[in-house]
Amino acid sequence: MPETIRALLVILVVGGSALALFQRLRPEFISLHEYKEWKVLWSAPLLAAFLSHNYWIFVFLLILIIKTLVKGDAASKFSTYMWMLFILPMLNRDIPGFAGINLIFELSYPRILSLTILLPLFISHFSAPRHGSLTHGDKLITSFLLVSFLISLRAPSLTSILRQNFYLFTDVFLPYFVACRSLKEFVDFKRVAFVVLIVGSIIASLAVFESIKHWHLFGSLHHALGTLDKVGSNQHREGLYRTVVSFSSPIVLGYLLTLSLGMYFAIQSSLRSKKIIIILVTLHLVGLISTVSRGPWVGGLVLFLIYITLTSSIINALKTYMLGGGVMLFFVLFSERGEKLYNLLPFVGSSSEKTVGYRQELFEKGWVVIKRNPFLGSDNYLQTPEMLSMIQGEGIIDIVNSYLRIALNSGLVGLFIFLSIFILLITHLYKTVVRLKLLDKEMYCFGVALMALMVSILVMIATVSSVDRISHVYWLMAGIISAFISLARKRSLKCVT
């Protein structure tokens, strides 16, 4: 049996079992019919990808699936986009040019979703009558896009300039704008949180399977469709297999699982079965451990500490810290794998010296390059002697810090605007949710979860470049938080009056 068929069967069985199990968590605002539609929208793209064996046939089938099955209002369609975003790998493929043009643009699975789901929503929002003024987030996003546009003018050809701005539109603007404008009622936010939680649970189930079998389930798909396999070759660390599932690296998988855990905190009061919740959280934690990636571990810890601190009494928070610490200590002391994982822990582990040294050297040499073009960066920073000296064994320069890459490419101006967007959103979100603490406990906890999640994302991207869907997630989160701030302010005013 071909590996693609075997992998497809395993994914359908393991993922389908998780879907059936977690159906018992379905909150009241999610109908059984809607949940069944999500099952179809999970399996249909998988079948199209694994059985087509031709990239363009897959693209045609995917568009047909979206146009046939994605229905409902703007909030429902946006939830469906979030549901489908992580099902398959990036599946990048160049669209060749003509008449002397080498490349039109790079097509990918997320860009197909942006063009077929988000673009029609943007057009409908844009053509509808406007209500209200631009938010602070809108203005900062606009500033970031403007700086990015000016930087794109450095490209050597008109087609390169158009291509870069097309990517900005599909990968930055559309996710932010549609998220910000589509979510209007609290139930819309809860639906998105539940969607991400269930998708994360499916992926966590597949990660556990990969960890047991040492088998990259989506590895054969790249070869079957003729796409570029961008999965890193370092699949082991300290003798432990590193899972990736539908992502390009273990750290990106850990990033998604941390996002899913954050959505669990946001929506936990709406979930039904406590026994199933225990299974769900355990799967996430085991999946997170199986990535053997320190960045997501630290991000998950930051998420947990901020949420527990702001939503529990001091005594309950301390009890939770002690219980969690006790479980981890037991695992480390009485498990062979626990000892290996302990050696991998940041700050205390013995095996982190090499990666810490690389990151330190990368930052030092990157800063030298930044100082040459401090304001708007440079488009040839990878060709500088300092960066060339950082080439790894795979023949690449792994810039494992999103902030450093932004500063190298967009200068300190671009980095300042980038940081301002998220710091301002977190600040406004905190000020807004504090007012809700006594007015609406459920909305308060949801807002705290979003804030904790955004802070954890800002921590995690300091350990990884914005590859795969990492940037998609933080721009989506910016839009979701901006929309939630508007809703929470309306809720506060309504309670006061």
Coordinates of C-alpha atoms in Angstrom, one line a residue:
M1 CA 0.0 0.0 0.0
P2 CA 1.4 3.5 -0.9
E3 CA 2.6 5.6 2.0
T4 CA 0.2 8.4 1.1
I5 CA -2.8 6.0 1.5
R6 CA -1.5 4.5 4.7
A7 CA -0.9 8.0 6.1
L8 CA -4.4 9.1 5.0
L9 CA -6.0 6.1 6.7
V10 CA -4.2 6.8 10.0
I11 CA -5.0 10.5 9.9
L12 CA -8.7 9.8 9.3
V13 CA -8.9 7.1 12.0
V14 CA -6.9 9.0 14.7
G15 CA -8.4 12.4 13.9
G16 CA -11.9 11.0 13.3
S17 CA -11.8 9.3 16.7
A18 CA -10.7 12.6 18.4
L19 CA -13.5 14.4 16.6
A20 CA -16.1 11.8 17.8
L21 CA -14.8 11.9 21.3
F22 CA -14.6 15.7 21.7
Q23 CA -18.1 16.0 20.2
R24 CA -19.3 15.4 23.8
L25 CA -17.7 18.8 24.7
R26 CA -19.9 20.6 22.2
P27 CA -21.3 23.7 24.0
E28 CA -24.9 24.8 23.6
F29 CA -24.1 27.5 21.0
I30 CA -22.7 24.9 18.6
S31 CA -25.5 22.8 16.9
L32 CA -24.9 19.1 16.2
H33 CA -25.5 19.9 12.5
E34 CA -22.7 22.6 12.5
Y35 CA -20.3 20.1 14.2
K36 CA -21.1 17.5 11.6
E37 CA -20.4 20.1 8.8
W38 CA -17.0 20.7 10.4
K39 CA -16.3 17.0 10.3
V40 CA -16.9 17.1 6.5
L41 CA -14.7 20.2 6.2
W42 CA -11.9 18.4 8.0
S43 CA -12.0 15.2 6.0
A44 CA -12.8 16.6 2.5
P45 CA -9.5 18.6 2.1
L46 CA -7.5 15.7 3.4
L47 CA -9.0 13.4 0.8
A48 CA -8.5 15.9 -1.9
A49 CA -4.8 16.4 -1.0
F50 CA -3.8 12.8 -0.5
L51 CA -5.8 11.3 -3.3
S52 CA -5.3 13.8 -6.1
H53 CA -1.5 13.3 -6.7
N54 CA -1.5 16.5 -8.7
Y55 CA -1.2 19.9 -7.2
W56 CA -3.5 21.7 -9.6
I57 CA -6.2 19.1 -9.3
F58 CA -5.9 19.5 -5.5
V59 CA -6.3 23.3 -5.8
F60 CA -9.4 22.8 -8.0
L61 CA -11.0 20.3 -5.6
L62 CA -10.2 22.5 -2.6
I63 CA -11.8 25.6 -4.2
L64 CA -14.8 23.4 -5.1
I65 CA -15.1 22.2 -1.5
I66 CA -14.9 25.7 -0.1
K67 CA -17.5 27.1 -2.5
T68 CA -19.9 24.2 -1.9
L69 CA -19.6 23.7 1.9
V70 CA -18.6 27.1 3.4
K71 CA -21.9 28.8 4.2
G72 CA -23.4 31.1 6.8
D73 CA -22.8 34.7 7.9
A74 CA -19.5 36.4 8.1
A75 CA -18.7 35.1 11.6
S76 CA -19.5 31.5 10.6
K77 CA -17.3 31.7 7.5
F78 CA -14.5 33.2 9.5
S79 CA -14.8 30.3 12.0
T80 CA -14.7 27.9 9.1
Y81 CA -11.5 29.6 7.9
M82 CA -9.9 29.1 11.3
W83 CA -11.1 25.4 11.3
M84 CA -9.4 24.7 7.9
L85 CA -6.2 26.8 8.4
F86 CA -4.2 24.1 10.2
I87 CA -5.6 20.9 8.6
L88 CA -2.9 20.6 5.9
P89 CA 0.7 21.7 5.5
M90 CA 1.7 24.9 3.8
L91 CA 1.9 23.1 0.4
N92 CA 3.9 25.9 -1.3
R93 CA 4.1 25.9 -5.1
D94 CA 5.4 28.5 -7.5
I95 CA 3.1 29.8 -10.2
P96 CA 5.5 30.2 -13.2
G97 CA 5.5 33.4 -15.2
F98 CA 5.5 34.1 -18.9
A99 CA 6.9 36.7 -21.4
G100 CA 10.2 37.0 -19.5
I101 CA 8.6 36.9 -16.0
N102 CA 10.1 34.0 -14.0
L103 CA 7.6 33.9 -11.2
I104 CA 4.2 35.4 -10.7
F105 CA 3.8 34.4 -7.0
E106 CA 4.0 31.5 -4.6
L107 CA 0.7 29.8 -4.0
S108 CA 0.1 28.0 -0.7
Y109 CA -2.7 26.3 1.2
P110 CA -3.3 29.3 3.5
R111 CA -3.3 31.7 0.6
I112 CA -5.9 29.6 -1.2
L113 CA -8.0 29.9 2.0
S114 CA -7.4 33.7 2.1
L115 CA -8.4 34.2 -1.5
T116 CA -11.5 32.0 -1.4
I117 CA -12.9 32.7 2.1
L118 CA -11.3 35.9 3.5
L119 CA -11.3 38.0 0.2
P120 CA -15.1 37.6 -0.4
L121 CA -15.7 38.6 3.3
F122 CA -13.4 41.6 2.9
I123 CA -15.3 42.7 -0.2
S124 CA -18.6 42.4 1.5
H125 CA -17.4 44.3 4.6
F126 CA -15.8 47.0 2.5
S127 CA -18.9 47.5 0.4
A128 CA -21.2 47.6 3.4
P129 CA -22.0 51.0 5.1
R130 CA -19.3 51.9 7.6
H131 CA -20.1 52.2 11.3
G132 CA -17.7 53.7 13.7
S133 CA -14.1 55.0 13.2
L134 CA -10.8 53.3 12.8
T135 CA -9.4 51.7 15.9
H136 CA -5.9 52.2 17.2
G137 CA -5.1 48.8 15.9
D138 CA -6.3 49.7 12.4
K139 CA -4.1 52.8 12.4
L140 CA -1.0 50.9 13.5
I141 CA -1.6 48.1 11.1
T142 CA -2.0 50.7 8.3
S143 CA 1.4 52.2 9.4
F144 CA 3.1 48.9 9.3
L145 CA 1.7 48.1 5.9
L146 CA 2.8 51.5 4.6
V147 CA 6.4 51.0 5.9
S148 CA 6.3 47.5 4.3
F149 CA 5.1 48.9 1.0
L150 CA 7.9 51.5 1.0
I151 CA 10.5 48.8 1.8
S152 CA 9.1 46.7 -1.1
L153 CA 10.0 49.5 -3.5
R154 CA 13.7 48.4 -3.1
A155 CA 12.9 45.3 -5.1
P156 CA 14.7 45.1 -8.4
S157 CA 11.6 44.7 -10.6
L158 CA 8.0 45.7 -10.8
T159 CA 6.8 42.1 -10.6
S160 CA 8.8 41.6 -7.3
I161 CA 7.2 44.7 -5.9
L162 CA 3.7 43.6 -6.8
R163 CA 4.5 40.1 -5.5
Q164 CA 5.6 41.3 -2.1
N165 CA 2.6 43.5 -1.7
F166 CA 0.3 40.7 -2.8
Y167 CA 1.7 38.6 0.1
L168 CA 1.2 41.5 2.5
F169 CA -2.5 41.7 1.4
T170 CA -3.2 38.0 1.7
D171 CA -1.1 37.1 4.7
V172 CA -1.3 40.3 6.9
F173 CA -4.1 42.6 5.9
L174 CA -6.9 40.1 5.1
P175 CA -6.5 38.0 8.3
Y176 CA -6.4 41.1 10.5
F177 CA -9.2 43.0 8.8
V178 CA -11.7 40.1 8.4
A179 CA -11.1 38.9 12.0
C180 CA -11.6 42.5 13.3
R181 CA -14.8 43.1 11.3
S182 CA -16.5 39.6 11.3
L183 CA -16.7 39.0 15.1
K184 CA -19.5 41.1 16.6
E185 CA -21.2 39.1 19.3
F186 CA -19.7 37.3 22.2
V187 CA -20.9 33.9 20.8
D188 CA -18.9 34.6 17.7
F189 CA -15.7 34.7 19.8
K190 CA -16.6 31.6 21.7
R191 CA -17.3 29.7 18.4
V192 CA -13.8 30.7 17.1
A193 CA -12.2 29.6 20.4
F194 CA -14.0 26.2 20.3
V195 CA -13.0 25.7 16.7
V196 CA -9.3 26.3 17.4
L197 CA -9.6 24.1 20.5
I198 CA -11.0 21.1 18.6
V199 CA -8.6 21.5 15.7
G200 CA -5.7 21.7 18.2
S201 CA -7.0 18.5 19.9
I202 CA -7.0 16.6 16.6
I203 CA -3.5 17.8 15.8
A204 CA -2.4 16.9 19.4
S205 CA -3.8 13.3 18.9
L206 CA -1.8 13.0 15.6
A207 CA 1.3 14.4 17.4
V208 CA 1.0 11.7 20.1
F209 CA 0.7 9.0 17.3
E210 CA 3.8 10.4 15.5
S211 CA 5.7 10.4 18.8
I212 CA 4.9 6.7 19.4
K213 CA 5.5 5.5 15.8
H214 CA 8.3 7.9 14.8
W215 CA 6.4 8.6 11.5
H216 CA 5.9 12.0 9.9
L217 CA 2.3 11.4 8.7
F218 CA 2.3 14.3 6.2
G219 CA 5.8 13.8 4.9
S220 CA 4.7 11.8 1.8
L221 CA 2.1 14.5 0.8
H222 CA 4.8 16.9 -0.3
H223 CA 6.3 14.4 -2.7
A224 CA 2.8 13.3 -4.0
L225 CA 1.8 16.9 -4.8
G226 CA 5.3 18.0 -6.0
T227 CA 5.6 20.8 -3.4
L228 CA 8.7 21.9 -1.6
D229 CA 9.3 19.8 1.5
K230 CA 10.2 22.4 4.1
V231 CA 10.2 20.1 7.1
G232 CA 13.5 20.4 9.0
S233 CA 15.9 17.5 9.0
N234 CA 16.5 17.7 12.8
Q235 CA 13.8 15.3 13.8
H236 CA 15.6 14.1 17.0
R237 CA 16.9 15.9 20.1
E238 CA 18.5 14.1 23.0
G239 CA 17.3 10.9 21.5
L240 CA 13.7 12.0 21.5
Y241 CA 11.7 12.1 18.3
R242 CA 10.3 15.5 17.5
T243 CA 6.8 15.6 16.1
V244 CA 5.6 18.1 13.4
V245 CA 2.2 16.8 12.1
S246 CA 1.0 19.3 9.4
F247 CA 3.7 21.9 10.1
S248 CA 7.2 22.7 8.9
S249 CA 8.9 22.3 12.2
P250 CA 8.3 21.0 15.7
I251 CA 8.3 24.5 17.2
V252 CA 5.5 25.6 14.9
L253 CA 3.4 22.6 16.1
G254 CA 4.1 23.7 19.7
Y255 CA 3.1 27.2 18.8
L256 CA -0.3 25.9 17.5
L257 CA -0.8 23.7 20.6
T258 CA -0.1 26.7 22.9
L259 CA -2.7 28.7 20.9
S260 CA -5.2 25.9 21.3
L261 CA -4.5 25.7 25.1
G262 CA -5.1 29.4 25.3
M263 CA -8.5 29.0 23.6
Y264 CA -9.3 26.2 26.2
F265 CA -8.8 28.7 29.0
A266 CA -11.0 31.2 27.1
I267 CA -13.9 28.8 26.7
Q268 CA -13.6 26.3 29.5
S269 CA -16.7 27.5 31.3
S270 CA -18.9 26.5 28.3
L271 CA -17.5 23.0 28.0
R272 CA -19.7 20.1 29.2
S273 CA -17.8 16.9 30.2
K274 CA -15.1 17.2 32.9
K275 CA -13.7 13.7 32.0
I276 CA -13.3 14.6 28.4
I277 CA -11.7 17.9 29.4
I278 CA -9.1 16.0 31.3
I279 CA -8.3 13.9 28.2
L280 CA -8.2 17.0 26.0
V281 CA -5.8 18.9 28.2
T282 CA -3.6 15.8 28.7
L283 CA -3.4 15.3 24.9
H284 CA -2.3 18.9 24.5
L285 CA 0.4 18.6 27.1
V286 CA 1.7 15.4 25.8
G287 CA 1.6 16.8 22.2
L288 CA 3.5 19.9 23.5
I289 CA 6.1 17.8 25.1
S290 CA 6.5 15.6 22.0
T291 CA 7.7 18.7 20.0
V292 CA 10.8 18.8 22.2
S293 CA 10.8 22.6 21.6
R294 CA 11.7 25.0 24.5
G295 CA 10.1 28.1 23.0
P296 CA 6.5 26.7 23.1
W297 CA 7.2 25.2 26.6
V298 CA 8.1 28.6 27.9
G299 CA 5.2 30.2 26.0
G300 CA 2.7 27.7 27.5
L301 CA 4.1 28.4 31.0
V302 CA 3.7 32.1 30.5
L303 CA 0.1 31.6 29.2
F304 CA -0.7 29.4 32.3
L305 CA 0.9 31.7 34.9
I306 CA -0.8 34.9 33.6
Y307 CA -4.2 33.3 33.3
I308 CA -4.2 31.6 36.7
T309 CA -2.8 34.7 38.4
L310 CA -5.5 37.0 37.0
T311 CA -8.5 34.7 37.3
S312 CA -7.9 32.9 40.6
S313 CA -7.4 33.9 44.2
I314 CA -3.8 34.0 45.4
I315 CA -4.3 30.8 47.5
N316 CA -5.9 28.9 44.6
A317 CA -3.1 30.1 42.2
L318 CA -0.4 28.9 44.6
K319 CA -2.1 25.5 45.0
T320 CA -2.2 25.2 41.2
Y321 CA 1.5 26.1 40.9
M322 CA 2.4 23.6 43.6
L323 CA 0.3 20.8 42.0
G324 CA 1.8 21.4 38.5
G325 CA 5.3 21.6 39.9
G326 CA 4.8 18.4 41.8
V327 CA 3.6 16.5 38.8
M328 CA 6.5 17.7 36.7
L329 CA 9.0 16.8 39.5
F330 CA 7.6 13.3 39.7
F331 CA 7.8 12.8 36.0
V332 CA 11.4 14.0 36.0
L333 CA 12.6 11.9 38.9
F334 CA 10.9 8.6 37.9
S335 CA 11.0 8.6 34.1
E336 CA 13.9 8.1 31.8
R337 CA 12.3 10.5 29.3
G338 CA 11.8 12.9 32.1
E339 CA 15.5 13.1 32.7
K340 CA 16.1 13.8 29.0
L341 CA 13.4 16.5 29.0
Y342 CA 14.9 18.0 32.1
N343 CA 18.2 18.4 30.2
L344 CA 16.3 20.2 27.5
L345 CA 14.7 22.8 29.8
P346 CA 15.8 26.4 29.3
F347 CA 18.0 27.9 32.0
V348 CA 18.5 24.6 33.9
G349 CA 19.0 21.9 31.3
S350 CA 22.5 20.8 30.3
S351 CA 21.8 20.4 26.5
S352 CA 20.8 24.0 25.7
E353 CA 24.3 25.5 25.7
K354 CA 24.8 24.9 21.9
T355 CA 21.5 26.5 20.8
V356 CA 21.8 29.3 23.3
G357 CA 25.3 30.0 22.0
Y358 CA 24.0 30.1 18.4
R359 CA 21.2 32.5 19.3
Q360 CA 23.6 34.8 21.1
E361 CA 26.0 34.8 18.2
L362 CA 23.2 35.3 15.7
F363 CA 21.9 38.3 17.7
E364 CA 25.4 39.9 18.0
K365 CA 26.1 39.6 14.3
G366 CA 22.6 40.6 13.4
W367 CA 23.0 43.8 15.4
V368 CA 26.1 44.6 13.5
V369 CA 24.2 44.3 10.2
I370 CA 21.2 46.3 11.6
K371 CA 23.5 49.2 12.6
R372 CA 24.5 49.7 8.9
N373 CA 20.9 50.4 7.9
P374 CA 19.1 51.1 11.2
F375 CA 16.0 52.8 10.0
L376 CA 14.4 50.7 7.2
G377 CA 16.8 47.7 7.2
S378 CA 18.1 46.1 4.0
D379 CA 16.9 43.5 1.5
N380 CA 20.3 41.8 1.1
Y381 CA 21.1 41.3 4.8
L382 CA 21.5 37.5 4.2
Q383 CA 24.4 38.2 1.8
T384 CA 26.4 40.1 4.4
P385 CA 29.6 38.4 5.7
E386 CA 28.2 38.3 9.2
M387 CA 25.1 36.4 8.2
L388 CA 26.9 34.1 5.8
S389 CA 29.1 33.0 8.7
M390 CA 25.9 31.7 10.4
I391 CA 25.1 29.1 7.6
Q392 CA 24.1 25.8 9.2
G393 CA 24.7 22.3 8.1
E394 CA 21.5 22.3 6.0
G395 CA 22.9 25.2 4.0
I396 CA 20.5 27.8 5.5
I397 CA 20.8 30.7 7.8
D398 CA 18.3 30.0 10.5
I399 CA 17.2 33.3 11.9
V400 CA 15.5 31.9 15.0
N401 CA 14.1 35.3 16.2
S402 CA 11.1 37.0 14.5
Y403 CA 12.1 40.4 16.0
L404 CA 15.6 40.1 14.6
R405 CA 14.3 39.2 11.2
I406 CA 11.9 42.2 11.2
A407 CA 14.7 44.6 12.3
L408 CA 17.1 43.2 9.6
N409 CA 14.5 43.6 6.8
S410 CA 12.4 46.6 8.0
G411 CA 14.8 48.4 10.3
L412 CA 14.1 49.7 13.8
V413 CA 11.2 51.7 12.4
G414 CA 9.4 48.6 11.3
L415 CA 10.2 46.8 14.5
F416 CA 8.9 49.7 16.6
I417 CA 5.6 49.7 14.7
F418 CA 5.3 46.0 14.9
L419 CA 5.8 45.9 18.7
S420 CA 3.6 48.9 19.1
I421 CA 0.6 47.1 17.5
F422 CA 0.7 44.3 20.0
I423 CA 1.7 46.2 23.1
L424 CA -1.0 48.7 22.5
L425 CA -3.6 46.0 22.0
I426 CA -2.6 44.2 25.1
T427 CA -2.7 47.4 27.1
H428 CA -6.1 48.4 25.9
L429 CA -7.4 44.8 26.4
Y430 CA -6.2 44.8 30.0
K431 CA -7.8 48.1 30.8
T432 CA -11.0 47.0 29.2
V433 CA -11.4 43.5 30.8
V434 CA -10.6 44.9 34.3
R435 CA -13.9 46.8 34.1
L436 CA -15.7 43.5 33.3
K437 CA -14.5 41.6 36.3
L438 CA -17.5 42.4 38.4
L439 CA -19.9 42.8 35.5
D440 CA -19.4 39.7 33.4
K441 CA -17.2 37.0 34.8
E442 CA -17.3 34.8 31.6
M443 CA -16.3 37.7 29.3
Y444 CA -13.6 38.8 31.8
C445 CA -12.0 35.3 31.8
F446 CA -12.2 35.2 28.0
G447 CA -10.4 38.5 27.7
V448 CA -7.8 37.5 30.2
A449 CA -7.2 34.3 28.2
L450 CA -6.7 36.4 25.0
M451 CA -4.3 38.7 26.8
A452 CA -2.3 35.8 28.2
L453 CA -2.2 34.1 24.8
M454 CA -1.0 37.2 23.1
V455 CA 1.8 37.7 25.6
S456 CA 2.8 34.1 25.2
I457 CA 2.9 34.5 21.4
L458 CA 5.2 37.5 21.8
V459 CA 7.5 35.4 23.9
M460 CA 7.5 32.4 21.5
I461 CA 8.2 34.4 18.4
A462 CA 11.5 35.5 20.0
T463 CA 12.6 31.9 19.6
V464 CA 11.5 31.3 16.0
S465 CA 11.3 33.1 12.7
S466 CA 7.8 33.9 11.4
V467 CA 7.6 30.8 9.1
D468 CA 4.7 28.6 8.2
R469 CA 1.5 29.9 9.8
I470 CA 3.2 31.7 12.7
S471 CA 2.6 35.2 11.3
H472 CA -1.0 34.3 10.2
V473 CA -1.8 33.5 13.9
Y474 CA -0.5 36.7 15.4
W475 CA -2.2 38.9 12.8
L476 CA -5.4 36.9 13.3
M477 CA -5.0 37.4 17.1
A478 CA -4.5 41.1 16.6
G479 CA -7.8 41.3 14.7
I480 CA -9.6 39.1 17.3
I481 CA -8.4 41.2 20.2
S482 CA -9.3 44.5 18.4
A483 CA -12.8 43.2 17.9
F484 CA -13.1 41.9 21.4
I485 CA -12.0 45.3 22.9
S486 CA -14.9 47.0 21.0
L487 CA -17.4 44.4 22.2
A488 CA -16.2 44.5 25.8
R489 CA -16.4 48.3 25.8
K490 CA -20.0 48.2 24.6
R491 CA -20.7 45.6 27.3
S492 CA -19.2 47.8 30.0
L493 CA -21.2 50.9 28.9
K494 CA -24.4 48.8 28.7
C495 CA -23.9 47.5 32.3
V496 CA -23.1 51.0 33.6
T497 CA -26.2 52.6 32.0

